[in-house]
């Protein structure tokens, strides 16, 4: 009778624990999608979504294995614990159990093989050499990471003087890489000094920016099929590259295709107010499309690299 009551209490406690676990996301105000992302940010490209799916289902598989393992552990601890009426003798000992050993060998092998297969599939998609739709990418962008800023240029878009339209960051200005939504984009990157890393959190991947990529046998070109929505997305250098590494930020500004085409056209023209070619900020401001056409970065801000000024701030 006492044993039955003990099991009943354990069963009730287990039910309460399960209900509490299931209710936690709802009480925290999280949606189902937020819960199953397991902390990953929401991506804005198909490549990001494929990586998020791999992460989600890998985490779910790990949780399933964990629940089964925990269940077996607690089952053994609770139902085979020492009781008052035990005579102290050992239970029947089993030297080996061939079916159980085969199962415990086969299941991990299958799990590893399945995860490996999905990982390779996603990796091949991320590292593809051409857009999924076929043909060349709709847009090419060259990325140069240097201590401690960025330069972005469009090699197929000749501006004034025949030079490619480009954006160069300074210690006072966050460089803005303007890109179109719903178009495939090919990035080619390099560094003139040390290793940097091109990282946009909403892209859900980073790419190391090597000096002399040809000598280092690095494939420095990669493609995204499209950016799914307009927005301003902060970008960072994710590789320790020197004194001002943490201040080496940039911004990706995604605009609808018609606005992007108008932006590129303005960058090729002369601003009548200055008599010079339109800068990135001036061209964005001329588009007059609201928040996404702000002339300066809105996702991050420049940091002073003046050592004297920094020292004064610290001592002050």
PDB file of C-alpha atoms in Angstrom:
ATOM      1  CA  UNK A   1       0.000   0.000   0.000  1.00  0.00           C
ATOM      2  CA  UNK A   2       2.780   2.399   0.970  1.00  0.00           C
ATOM      3  CA  UNK A   3       4.634   1.547  -2.229  1.00  0.00           C
ATOM      4  CA  UNK A   4       1.525   2.297  -4.313  1.00  0.00           C
ATOM      5  CA  UNK A   5       1.065   5.666  -2.593  1.00  0.00           C
ATOM      6  CA  UNK A   6       4.729   6.493  -3.181  1.00  0.00           C
ATOM      7  CA  UNK A   7       4.415   5.755  -6.879  1.00  0.00           C
ATOM      8  CA  UNK A   8       1.233   7.853  -7.025  1.00  0.00           C
ATOM      9  CA  UNK A   9       3.041  10.828  -5.496  1.00  0.00           C
ATOM     10  CA  UNK A  10       5.912  10.409  -7.939  1.00  0.00           C
ATOM     11  CA  UNK A  11       3.462  10.267 -10.841  1.00  0.00           C
ATOM     12  CA  UNK A  12       1.714  13.446  -9.723  1.00  0.00           C
ATOM     13  CA  UNK A  13       5.034  15.238  -9.310  1.00  0.00           C
ATOM     14  CA  UNK A  14       6.107  14.154 -12.790  1.00  0.00           C
ATOM     15  CA  UNK A  15       2.845  15.461 -14.301  1.00  0.00           C
ATOM     16  CA  UNK A  16       3.270  18.815 -12.543  1.00  0.00           C
ATOM     17  CA  UNK A  17       6.857  19.058 -13.826  1.00  0.00           C
ATOM     18  CA  UNK A  18       5.774  18.325 -17.412  1.00  0.00           C
ATOM     19  CA  UNK A  19       2.929  20.864 -17.271  1.00  0.00           C
ATOM     20  CA  UNK A  20       5.286  23.478 -15.811  1.00  0.00           C
ATOM     21  CA  UNK A  21       7.842  22.810 -18.544  1.00  0.00           C
ATOM     22  CA  UNK A  22       5.233  23.148 -21.292  1.00  0.00           C
ATOM     23  CA  UNK A  23       3.704  26.278 -19.744  1.00  0.00           C
ATOM     24  CA  UNK A  24       6.997  28.152 -19.310  1.00  0.00           C
ATOM     25  CA  UNK A  25       7.260  29.460 -22.929  1.00  0.00           C
ATOM     26  CA  UNK A  26       3.623  30.637 -22.889  1.00  0.00           C
ATOM     27  CA  UNK A  27       3.984  32.375 -19.528  1.00  0.00           C
ATOM     28  CA  UNK A  28       7.173  34.056 -20.777  1.00  0.00           C
ATOM     29  CA  UNK A  29       5.281  35.494 -23.759  1.00  0.00           C
ATOM     30  CA  UNK A  30       7.295  33.540 -26.356  1.00  0.00           C
ATOM     31  CA  UNK A  31       5.782  32.383 -29.643  1.00  0.00           C
ATOM     32  CA  UNK A  32       6.266  28.851 -30.899  1.00  0.00           C
ATOM     33  CA  UNK A  33       8.744  30.073 -33.514  1.00  0.00           C
ATOM     34  CA  UNK A  34      10.765  31.928 -30.874  1.00  0.00           C
ATOM     35  CA  UNK A  35      10.860  28.847 -28.667  1.00  0.00           C
ATOM     36  CA  UNK A  36      12.053  26.441 -31.341  1.00  0.00           C
ATOM     37  CA  UNK A  37      14.736  28.883 -32.552  1.00  0.00           C
ATOM     38  CA  UNK A  38      16.470  28.134 -29.222  1.00  0.00           C
ATOM     39  CA  UNK A  39      18.059  31.579 -29.009  1.00  0.00           C
ATOM     40  CA  UNK A  40      19.017  31.990 -32.674  1.00  0.00           C
ATOM     41  CA  UNK A  41      18.129  35.375 -34.226  1.00  0.00           C
ATOM     42  CA  UNK A  42      15.603  35.534 -37.050  1.00  0.00           C
ATOM     43  CA  UNK A  43      17.415  35.295 -40.383  1.00  0.00           C
ATOM     44  CA  UNK A  44      16.663  37.375 -43.487  1.00  0.00           C
ATOM     45  CA  UNK A  45      18.023  35.096 -46.236  1.00  0.00           C
ATOM     46  CA  UNK A  46      17.161  31.567 -47.423  1.00  0.00           C
ATOM     47  CA  UNK A  47      20.658  30.493 -46.386  1.00  0.00           C
ATOM     48  CA  UNK A  48      20.015  31.783 -42.864  1.00  0.00           C
ATOM     49  CA  UNK A  49      16.709  29.906 -42.752  1.00  0.00           C
ATOM     50  CA  UNK A  50      18.380  26.652 -43.812  1.00  0.00           C
ATOM     51  CA  UNK A  51      20.943  27.008 -41.033  1.00  0.00           C
ATOM     52  CA  UNK A  52      18.230  27.872 -38.523  1.00  0.00           C
ATOM     53  CA  UNK A  53      16.306  24.741 -39.515  1.00  0.00           C
ATOM     54  CA  UNK A  54      19.438  22.613 -39.074  1.00  0.00           C
ATOM     55  CA  UNK A  55      20.028  24.128 -35.634  1.00  0.00           C
ATOM     56  CA  UNK A  56      16.374  23.715 -34.592  1.00  0.00           C
ATOM     57  CA  UNK A  57      16.024  20.070 -35.565  1.00  0.00           C
ATOM     58  CA  UNK A  58      19.456  19.202 -34.166  1.00  0.00           C
ATOM     59  CA  UNK A  59      18.426  20.737 -30.844  1.00  0.00           C
ATOM     60  CA  UNK A  60      15.071  18.919 -30.913  1.00  0.00           C
ATOM     61  CA  UNK A  61      16.809  15.609 -31.664  1.00  0.00           C
ATOM     62  CA  UNK A  62      19.226  16.234 -28.794  1.00  0.00           C
ATOM     63  CA  UNK A  63      16.317  16.991 -26.456  1.00  0.00           C
ATOM     64  CA  UNK A  64      14.511  13.787 -27.480  1.00  0.00           C
ATOM     65  CA  UNK A  65      17.621  11.726 -26.786  1.00  0.00           C
ATOM     66  CA  UNK A  66      18.073  13.609 -23.516  1.00  0.00           C
ATOM     67  CA  UNK A  67      14.496  12.991 -22.384  1.00  0.00           C
ATOM     68  CA  UNK A  68      14.812   9.266 -23.127  1.00  0.00           C
ATOM     69  CA  UNK A  69      18.131   9.111 -21.282  1.00  0.00           C
ATOM     70  CA  UNK A  70      16.840  11.094 -18.297  1.00  0.00           C
ATOM     71  CA  UNK A  71      13.701   8.960 -18.227  1.00  0.00           C
ATOM     72  CA  UNK A  72      15.748   5.743 -18.103  1.00  0.00           C
ATOM     73  CA  UNK A  73      17.977   7.175 -15.379  1.00  0.00           C
ATOM     74  CA  UNK A  74      15.127   8.315 -13.128  1.00  0.00           C
ATOM     75  CA  UNK A  75      13.175   5.103 -13.788  1.00  0.00           C
ATOM     76  CA  UNK A  76      16.151   3.080 -12.595  1.00  0.00           C
ATOM     77  CA  UNK A  77      16.762   5.341  -9.577  1.00  0.00           C
ATOM     78  CA  UNK A  78      13.116   5.418  -8.453  1.00  0.00           C
ATOM     79  CA  UNK A  79      11.889   1.884  -9.138  1.00  0.00           C
ATOM     80  CA  UNK A  80      15.108   0.106  -8.171  1.00  0.00           C
ATOM     81  CA  UNK A  81      16.050   2.126  -5.127  1.00  0.00           C
ATOM     82  CA  UNK A  82      16.777   0.381  -1.845  1.00  0.00           C
ATOM     83  CA  UNK A  83      13.679  -0.314   0.264  1.00  0.00           C
ATOM     84  CA  UNK A  84      13.080  -1.161   3.908  1.00  0.00           C
ATOM     85  CA  UNK A  85      12.215  -4.804   3.174  1.00  0.00           C
ATOM     86  CA  UNK A  86      15.384  -5.431   1.116  1.00  0.00           C
ATOM     87  CA  UNK A  87      17.507  -8.274   2.519  1.00  0.00           C
ATOM     88  CA  UNK A  88      20.716  -6.719   1.200  1.00  0.00           C
ATOM     89  CA  UNK A  89      21.310  -9.342  -1.481  1.00  0.00           C
ATOM     90  CA  UNK A  90      22.438  -8.206  -4.941  1.00  0.00           C
ATOM     91  CA  UNK A  91      19.952  -8.395  -7.831  1.00  0.00           C
ATOM     92  CA  UNK A  92      20.502 -10.923 -10.576  1.00  0.00           C
ATOM     93  CA  UNK A  93      23.655  -9.992 -12.485  1.00  0.00           C
ATOM     94  CA  UNK A  94      23.786 -10.086 -16.298  1.00  0.00           C
ATOM     95  CA  UNK A  95      27.177 -10.304 -17.978  1.00  0.00           C
ATOM     96  CA  UNK A  96      25.993  -9.004 -21.344  1.00  0.00           C
ATOM     97  CA  UNK A  97      22.835  -8.556 -23.400  1.00  0.00           C
ATOM     98  CA  UNK A  98      23.546  -8.766 -27.103  1.00  0.00           C
ATOM     99  CA  UNK A  99      20.250  -7.253 -28.373  1.00  0.00           C
ATOM    100  CA  UNK A 100      20.577  -4.247 -26.024  1.00  0.00           C
ATOM    101  CA  UNK A 101      24.213  -3.697 -26.986  1.00  0.00           C
ATOM    102  CA  UNK A 102      23.333  -3.827 -30.692  1.00  0.00           C
ATOM    103  CA  UNK A 103      20.540  -1.310 -30.195  1.00  0.00           C
ATOM    104  CA  UNK A 104      22.785   1.028 -28.167  1.00  0.00           C
ATOM    105  CA  UNK A 105      25.407   0.837 -30.923  1.00  0.00           C
ATOM    106  CA  UNK A 106      23.038   1.175 -33.874  1.00  0.00           C
ATOM    107  CA  UNK A 107      20.982   4.126 -32.594  1.00  0.00           C
ATOM    108  CA  UNK A 108      23.949   6.528 -32.002  1.00  0.00           C
ATOM    109  CA  UNK A 109      25.384   5.522 -35.381  1.00  0.00           C
ATOM    110  CA  UNK A 110      22.110   6.344 -37.117  1.00  0.00           C
ATOM    111  CA  UNK A 111      21.808   9.673 -35.240  1.00  0.00           C
ATOM    112  CA  UNK A 112      25.349  10.731 -36.203  1.00  0.00           C
ATOM    113  CA  UNK A 113      24.843   9.650 -39.825  1.00  0.00           C
ATOM    114  CA  UNK A 114      21.563  11.579 -40.152  1.00  0.00           C
ATOM    115  CA  UNK A 115      23.020  14.735 -38.566  1.00  0.00           C
ATOM    116  CA  UNK A 116      26.081  14.457 -40.801  1.00  0.00           C
ATOM    117  CA  UNK A 117      23.891  14.118 -43.889  1.00  0.00           C
ATOM    118  CA  UNK A 118      21.772  17.170 -43.062  1.00  0.00           C
ATOM    119  CA  UNK A 119      24.892  19.192 -42.172  1.00  0.00           C
ATOM    120  CA  UNK A 120      26.581  18.396 -45.485  1.00  0.00           C
ATOM    121  CA  UNK A 121      23.390  19.254 -47.369  1.00  0.00           C
ATOM    122  CA  UNK A 122      23.120  22.678 -45.693  1.00  0.00           C
ATOM    123  CA  UNK A 123      26.847  23.333 -46.082  1.00  0.00           C
ATOM    124  CA  UNK A 124      26.690  22.585 -49.808  1.00  0.00           C
ATOM    125  CA  UNK A 125      23.765  24.980 -50.142  1.00  0.00           C
ATOM    126  CA  UNK A 126      25.562  27.749 -48.268  1.00  0.00           C
ATOM    127  CA  UNK A 127      28.775  27.272 -50.266  1.00  0.00           C
ATOM    128  CA  UNK A 128      27.128  27.002 -53.676  1.00  0.00           C
ATOM    129  CA  UNK A 129      28.991  28.714 -56.537  1.00  0.00           C
ATOM    130  CA  UNK A 130      25.889  29.946 -58.370  1.00  0.00           C
ATOM    131  CA  UNK A 131      22.412  31.114 -57.345  1.00  0.00           C
ATOM    132  CA  UNK A 132      19.844  28.367 -56.876  1.00  0.00           C
ATOM    133  CA  UNK A 133      17.849  29.762 -59.820  1.00  0.00           C
ATOM    134  CA  UNK A 134      20.906  29.292 -62.068  1.00  0.00           C
ATOM    135  CA  UNK A 135      22.976  31.732 -64.083  1.00  0.00           C
ATOM    136  CA  UNK A 136      25.166  34.519 -62.659  1.00  0.00           C
ATOM    137  CA  UNK A 137      24.178  36.518 -59.599  1.00  0.00           C
ATOM    138  CA  UNK A 138      22.035  39.606 -60.133  1.00  0.00           C
ATOM    139  CA  UNK A 139      24.520  41.796 -58.265  1.00  0.00           C
ATOM    140  CA  UNK A 140      28.229  41.626 -57.438  1.00  0.00           C
ATOM    141  CA  UNK A 141      29.718  43.327 -54.381  1.00  0.00           C
ATOM    142  CA  UNK A 142      33.407  43.547 -53.448  1.00  0.00           C
ATOM    143  CA  UNK A 143      34.274  43.737 -49.745  1.00  0.00           C
ATOM    144  CA  UNK A 144      37.589  45.017 -48.408  1.00  0.00           C
ATOM    145  CA  UNK A 145      38.168  44.777 -44.663  1.00  0.00           C
ATOM    146  CA  UNK A 146      41.110  46.757 -43.330  1.00  0.00           C
ATOM    147  CA  UNK A 147      42.327  48.022 -39.979  1.00  0.00           C
ATOM    148  CA  UNK A 148      39.805  49.184 -38.826  1.00  0.00           C
ATOM    149  CA  UNK A 149      37.003  49.748 -41.284  1.00  0.00           C
ATOM    150  CA  UNK A 150      35.353  48.561 -44.486  1.00  0.00           C
ATOM    151  CA  UNK A 151      35.053  49.456 -48.147  1.00  0.00           C
ATOM    152  CA  UNK A 152      32.171  48.163 -50.282  1.00  0.00           C
ATOM    153  CA  UNK A 153      32.086  48.525 -54.056  1.00  0.00           C
ATOM    154  CA  UNK A 154      29.967  47.417 -57.010  1.00  0.00           C
ATOM    155  CA  UNK A 155      32.418  46.323 -59.728  1.00  0.00           C
ATOM    156  CA  UNK A 156      29.760  46.227 -62.454  1.00  0.00           C
ATOM    157  CA  UNK A 157      28.510  49.756 -61.730  1.00  0.00           C
ATOM    158  CA  UNK A 158      30.900  52.402 -63.060  1.00  0.00           C
ATOM    159  CA  UNK A 159      30.627  55.786 -61.397  1.00  0.00           C
ATOM    160  CA  UNK A 160      32.253  59.068 -62.256  1.00  0.00           C
ATOM    161  CA  UNK A 161      35.769  58.759 -63.639  1.00  0.00           C
ATOM    162  CA  UNK A 162      35.049  55.142 -64.612  1.00  0.00           C
ATOM    163  CA  UNK A 163      35.710  53.882 -61.072  1.00  0.00           C
ATOM    164  CA  UNK A 164      33.251  51.447 -59.484  1.00  0.00           C
ATOM    165  CA  UNK A 165      30.598  52.927 -57.220  1.00  0.00           C
ATOM    166  CA  UNK A 166      31.910  52.404 -53.684  1.00  0.00           C
ATOM    167  CA  UNK A 167      31.429  53.284 -50.019  1.00  0.00           C
ATOM    168  CA  UNK A 168      34.401  53.807 -47.708  1.00  0.00           C
ATOM    169  CA  UNK A 169      34.040  53.887 -43.941  1.00  0.00           C
ATOM    170  CA  UNK A 170      35.996  56.277 -41.728  1.00  0.00           C
ATOM    171  CA  UNK A 171      36.409  56.730 -37.989  1.00  0.00           C
ATOM    172  CA  UNK A 172      33.582  59.290 -38.160  1.00  0.00           C
ATOM    173  CA  UNK A 173      31.261  57.478 -40.573  1.00  0.00           C
ATOM    174  CA  UNK A 174      29.782  53.969 -40.439  1.00  0.00           C
ATOM    175  CA  UNK A 175      29.954  52.497 -43.975  1.00  0.00           C
ATOM    176  CA  UNK A 176      26.555  51.448 -45.322  1.00  0.00           C
ATOM    177  CA  UNK A 177      26.361  48.554 -47.764  1.00  0.00           C
ATOM    178  CA  UNK A 178      23.167  49.166 -49.727  1.00  0.00           C
ATOM    179  CA  UNK A 179      21.677  45.968 -51.185  1.00  0.00           C
ATOM    180  CA  UNK A 180      18.444  45.041 -52.965  1.00  0.00           C
ATOM    181  CA  UNK A 181      15.865  42.606 -51.655  1.00  0.00           C
ATOM    182  CA  UNK A 182      14.697  39.669 -53.780  1.00  0.00           C
ATOM    183  CA  UNK A 183      17.890  39.522 -55.865  1.00  0.00           C
ATOM    184  CA  UNK A 184      20.815  37.117 -55.739  1.00  0.00           C
ATOM    185  CA  UNK A 185      24.069  38.702 -54.578  1.00  0.00           C
ATOM    186  CA  UNK A 186      27.663  37.553 -54.995  1.00  0.00           C
ATOM    187  CA  UNK A 187      30.221  38.781 -52.453  1.00  0.00           C
ATOM    188  CA  UNK A 188      33.975  38.765 -53.052  1.00  0.00           C
ATOM    189  CA  UNK A 189      36.168  39.783 -50.144  1.00  0.00           C
ATOM    190  CA  UNK A 190      39.803  40.401 -49.263  1.00  0.00           C
ATOM    191  CA  UNK A 191      42.015  42.225 -46.779  1.00  0.00           C
ATOM    192  CA  UNK A 192      45.197  44.277 -47.321  1.00  0.00           C
ATOM    193  CA  UNK A 193      46.577  43.643 -43.832  1.00  0.00           C
ATOM    194  CA  UNK A 194      45.341  41.032 -41.307  1.00  0.00           C
ATOM    195  CA  UNK A 195      42.483  38.544 -41.061  1.00  0.00           C
ATOM    196  CA  UNK A 196      39.067  40.134 -40.501  1.00  0.00           C
ATOM    197  CA  UNK A 197      35.628  38.543 -40.541  1.00  0.00           C
ATOM    198  CA  UNK A 198      32.450  39.703 -42.302  1.00  0.00           C
ATOM    199  CA  UNK A 199      29.538  39.027 -39.951  1.00  0.00           C
ATOM    200  CA  UNK A 200      25.899  40.111 -40.193  1.00  0.00           C
ATOM    201  CA  UNK A 201      23.905  38.425 -37.384  1.00  0.00           C
ATOM    202  CA  UNK A 202      20.719  38.256 -39.500  1.00  0.00           C
ATOM    203  CA  UNK A 203      22.642  36.355 -42.195  1.00  0.00           C
ATOM    204  CA  UNK A 204      23.447  33.720 -39.512  1.00  0.00           C
ATOM    205  CA  UNK A 205      26.979  33.137 -40.728  1.00  0.00           C
ATOM    206  CA  UNK A 206      30.348  34.829 -40.810  1.00  0.00           C
ATOM    207  CA  UNK A 207      33.056  34.737 -43.474  1.00  0.00           C
ATOM    208  CA  UNK A 208      36.742  35.261 -42.738  1.00  0.00           C
ATOM    209  CA  UNK A 209      38.343  38.031 -44.791  1.00  0.00           C
ATOM    210  CA  UNK A 210      41.883  36.879 -45.604  1.00  0.00           C
ATOM    211  CA  UNK A 211      44.796  38.900 -46.937  1.00  0.00           C
ATOM    212  CA  UNK A 212      45.973  37.461 -50.261  1.00  0.00           C
ATOM    213  CA  UNK A 213      43.127  34.903 -50.497  1.00  0.00           C
ATOM    214  CA  UNK A 214      44.669  33.318 -53.594  1.00  0.00           C
ATOM    215  CA  UNK A 215      47.915  32.547 -51.758  1.00  0.00           C
ATOM    216  CA  UNK A 216      45.974  31.259 -48.747  1.00  0.00           C
ATOM    217  CA  UNK A 217      43.864  29.020 -50.997  1.00  0.00           C
ATOM    218  CA  UNK A 218      40.701  30.619 -49.675  1.00  0.00           C
ATOM    219  CA  UNK A 219      37.519  30.618 -51.707  1.00  0.00           C
ATOM    220  CA  UNK A 220      36.680  34.254 -51.062  1.00  0.00           C
ATOM    221  CA  UNK A 221      33.497  34.357 -53.142  1.00  0.00           C
ATOM    222  CA  UNK A 222      30.061  33.313 -51.920  1.00  0.00           C
ATOM    223  CA  UNK A 223      26.425  33.899 -52.851  1.00  0.00           C
ATOM    224  CA  UNK A 224      23.099  34.523 -51.156  1.00  0.00           C
ATOM    225  CA  UNK A 225      19.910  33.873 -53.103  1.00  0.00           C
ATOM    226  CA  UNK A 226      18.182  36.995 -51.788  1.00  0.00           C
ATOM    227  CA  UNK A 227      17.401  39.193 -48.803  1.00  0.00           C
ATOM    228  CA  UNK A 228      13.793  38.581 -47.829  1.00  0.00           C
ATOM    229  CA  UNK A 229      12.820  41.948 -46.382  1.00  0.00           C
ATOM    230  CA  UNK A 230      13.833  45.585 -46.185  1.00  0.00           C
ATOM    231  CA  UNK A 231      15.708  46.747 -43.129  1.00  0.00           C
ATOM    232  CA  UNK A 232      18.900  47.984 -41.535  1.00  0.00           C
ATOM    233  CA  UNK A 233      21.122  45.208 -40.171  1.00  0.00           C
ATOM    234  CA  UNK A 234      24.260  45.803 -38.147  1.00  0.00           C
ATOM    235  CA  UNK A 235      27.460  44.148 -39.369  1.00  0.00           C
ATOM    236  CA  UNK A 236      30.614  43.494 -37.396  1.00  0.00           C
ATOM    237  CA  UNK A 237      34.137  42.197 -37.686  1.00  0.00           C
ATOM    238  CA  UNK A 238      34.079  38.879 -35.846  1.00  0.00           C
ATOM    239  CA  UNK A 239      37.831  38.226 -35.889  1.00  0.00           C
ATOM    240  CA  UNK A 240      40.224  39.875 -33.429  1.00  0.00           C
ATOM    241  CA  UNK A 241      42.181  42.152 -35.764  1.00  0.00           C
ATOM    242  CA  UNK A 242      43.894  44.699 -33.548  1.00  0.00           C
ATOM    243  CA  UNK A 243      43.340  47.703 -31.310  1.00  0.00           C
ATOM    244  CA  UNK A 244      40.000  48.910 -32.696  1.00  0.00           C
ATOM    245  CA  UNK A 245      38.555  45.532 -33.640  1.00  0.00           C
ATOM    246  CA  UNK A 246      35.444  46.061 -31.498  1.00  0.00           C
ATOM    247  CA  UNK A 247      34.710  49.344 -33.281  1.00  0.00           C
ATOM    248  CA  UNK A 248      34.896  47.912 -36.796  1.00  0.00           C
ATOM    249  CA  UNK A 249      31.162  47.977 -37.521  1.00  0.00           C
ATOM    250  CA  UNK A 250      29.162  48.512 -40.684  1.00  0.00           C
ATOM    251  CA  UNK A 251      25.519  48.400 -41.734  1.00  0.00           C
ATOM    252  CA  UNK A 252      23.634  46.468 -44.403  1.00  0.00           C
ATOM    253  CA  UNK A 253      20.725  48.525 -45.729  1.00  0.00           C
ATOM    254  CA  UNK A 254      18.276  46.379 -47.723  1.00  0.00           C
ATOM    255  CA  UNK A 255      15.953  48.274 -50.072  1.00  0.00           C
ATOM    256  CA  UNK A 256      13.319  47.088 -52.509  1.00  0.00           C
ATOM    257  CA  UNK A 257      14.772  46.602 -56.034  1.00  0.00           C
ATOM    258  CA  UNK A 258      13.309  49.782 -57.555  1.00  0.00           C
ATOM    259  CA  UNK A 259      14.762  51.933 -54.771  1.00  0.00           C
ATOM    260  CA  UNK A 260      18.121  50.170 -55.022  1.00  0.00           C
ATOM    261  CA  UNK A 261      18.265  50.811 -58.789  1.00  0.00           C
ATOM    262  CA  UNK A 262      17.520  54.486 -58.171  1.00  0.00           C
ATOM    263  CA  UNK A 263      20.212  54.578 -55.469  1.00  0.00           C
ATOM    264  CA  UNK A 264      22.850  53.182 -57.851  1.00  0.00           C
ATOM    265  CA  UNK A 265      21.811  55.658 -60.538  1.00  0.00           C
ATOM    266  CA  UNK A 266      22.182  58.570 -58.106  1.00  0.00           C
ATOM    267  CA  UNK A 267      25.656  57.346 -57.083  1.00  0.00           C
ATOM    268  CA  UNK A 268      26.700  57.752 -60.713  1.00  0.00           C
ATOM    269  CA  UNK A 269      25.408  61.307 -60.939  1.00  0.00           C
ATOM    270  CA  UNK A 270      26.610  64.687 -59.662  1.00  0.00           C
ATOM    271  CA  UNK A 271      24.859  66.193 -56.680  1.00  0.00           C
ATOM    272  CA  UNK A 272      23.828  69.702 -57.860  1.00  0.00           C
ATOM    273  CA  UNK A 273      24.123  71.029 -54.300  1.00  0.00           C
ATOM    274  CA  UNK A 274      27.760  69.986 -53.838  1.00  0.00           C
ATOM    275  CA  UNK A 275      29.036  69.693 -57.388  1.00  0.00           C
ATOM    276  CA  UNK A 276      30.464  66.294 -56.449  1.00  0.00           C
ATOM    277  CA  UNK A 277      29.247  62.754 -57.010  1.00  0.00           C
ATOM    278  CA  UNK A 278      26.478  61.703 -54.638  1.00  0.00           C
ATOM    279  CA  UNK A 279      27.815  60.084 -51.478  1.00  0.00           C
ATOM    280  CA  UNK A 280      26.082  57.088 -49.922  1.00  0.00           C
ATOM    281  CA  UNK A 281      24.241  59.247 -47.384  1.00  0.00           C
ATOM    282  CA  UNK A 282      23.243  61.884 -49.937  1.00  0.00           C
ATOM    283  CA  UNK A 283      21.881  59.279 -52.359  1.00  0.00           C
ATOM    284  CA  UNK A 284      19.889  57.565 -49.608  1.00  0.00           C
ATOM    285  CA  UNK A 285      18.481  60.872 -48.417  1.00  0.00           C
ATOM    286  CA  UNK A 286      17.480  61.807 -51.965  1.00  0.00           C
ATOM    287  CA  UNK A 287      15.413  58.610 -52.209  1.00  0.00           C
ATOM    288  CA  UNK A 288      13.184  59.964 -49.415  1.00  0.00           C
ATOM    289  CA  UNK A 289      11.763  56.557 -48.495  1.00  0.00           C
ATOM    290  CA  UNK A 290      11.544  56.938 -44.738  1.00  0.00           C
ATOM    291  CA  UNK A 291      13.556  55.111 -42.094  1.00  0.00           C
ATOM    292  CA  UNK A 292      15.427  52.799 -44.502  1.00  0.00           C
ATOM    293  CA  UNK A 293      16.700  55.834 -46.437  1.00  0.00           C
ATOM    294  CA  UNK A 294      18.298  57.529 -43.438  1.00  0.00           C
ATOM    295  CA  UNK A 295      21.608  59.088 -44.572  1.00  0.00           C
ATOM    296  CA  UNK A 296      23.538  57.648 -41.611  1.00  0.00           C
ATOM    297  CA  UNK A 297      23.647  54.205 -40.018  1.00  0.00           C
ATOM    298  CA  UNK A 298      20.756  53.532 -37.631  1.00  0.00           C
ATOM    299  CA  UNK A 299      21.811  50.123 -36.297  1.00  0.00           C
ATOM    300  CA  UNK A 300      25.184  51.215 -34.878  1.00  0.00           C
ATOM    301  CA  UNK A 301      27.281  54.342 -34.390  1.00  0.00           C
ATOM    302  CA  UNK A 302      30.921  55.337 -34.941  1.00  0.00           C
ATOM    303  CA  UNK A 303      33.435  55.265 -32.103  1.00  0.00           C
ATOM    304  CA  UNK A 304      36.235  57.735 -31.685  1.00  0.00           C
ATOM    305  CA  UNK A 305      39.694  56.359 -32.429  1.00  0.00           C
ATOM    306  CA  UNK A 306      41.445  59.416 -31.000  1.00  0.00           C
ATOM    307  CA  UNK A 307      43.591  58.000 -28.189  1.00  0.00           C
ATOM    308  CA  UNK A 308      43.856  61.415 -26.502  1.00  0.00           C
ATOM    309  CA  UNK A 309      40.094  61.832 -26.462  1.00  0.00           C
ATOM    310  CA  UNK A 310      39.577  58.309 -25.149  1.00  0.00           C
ATOM    311  CA  UNK A 311      42.121  58.867 -22.391  1.00  0.00           C
ATOM    312  CA  UNK A 312      40.391  62.106 -21.410  1.00  0.00           C
ATOM    313  CA  UNK A 313      37.050  60.273 -21.188  1.00  0.00           C
ATOM    314  CA  UNK A 314      38.548  57.593 -18.950  1.00  0.00           C
ATOM    315  CA  UNK A 315      40.328  59.995 -16.612  1.00  0.00           C
ATOM    316  CA  UNK A 316      37.436  62.436 -16.614  1.00  0.00           C
TER     317      UNK A 316
END
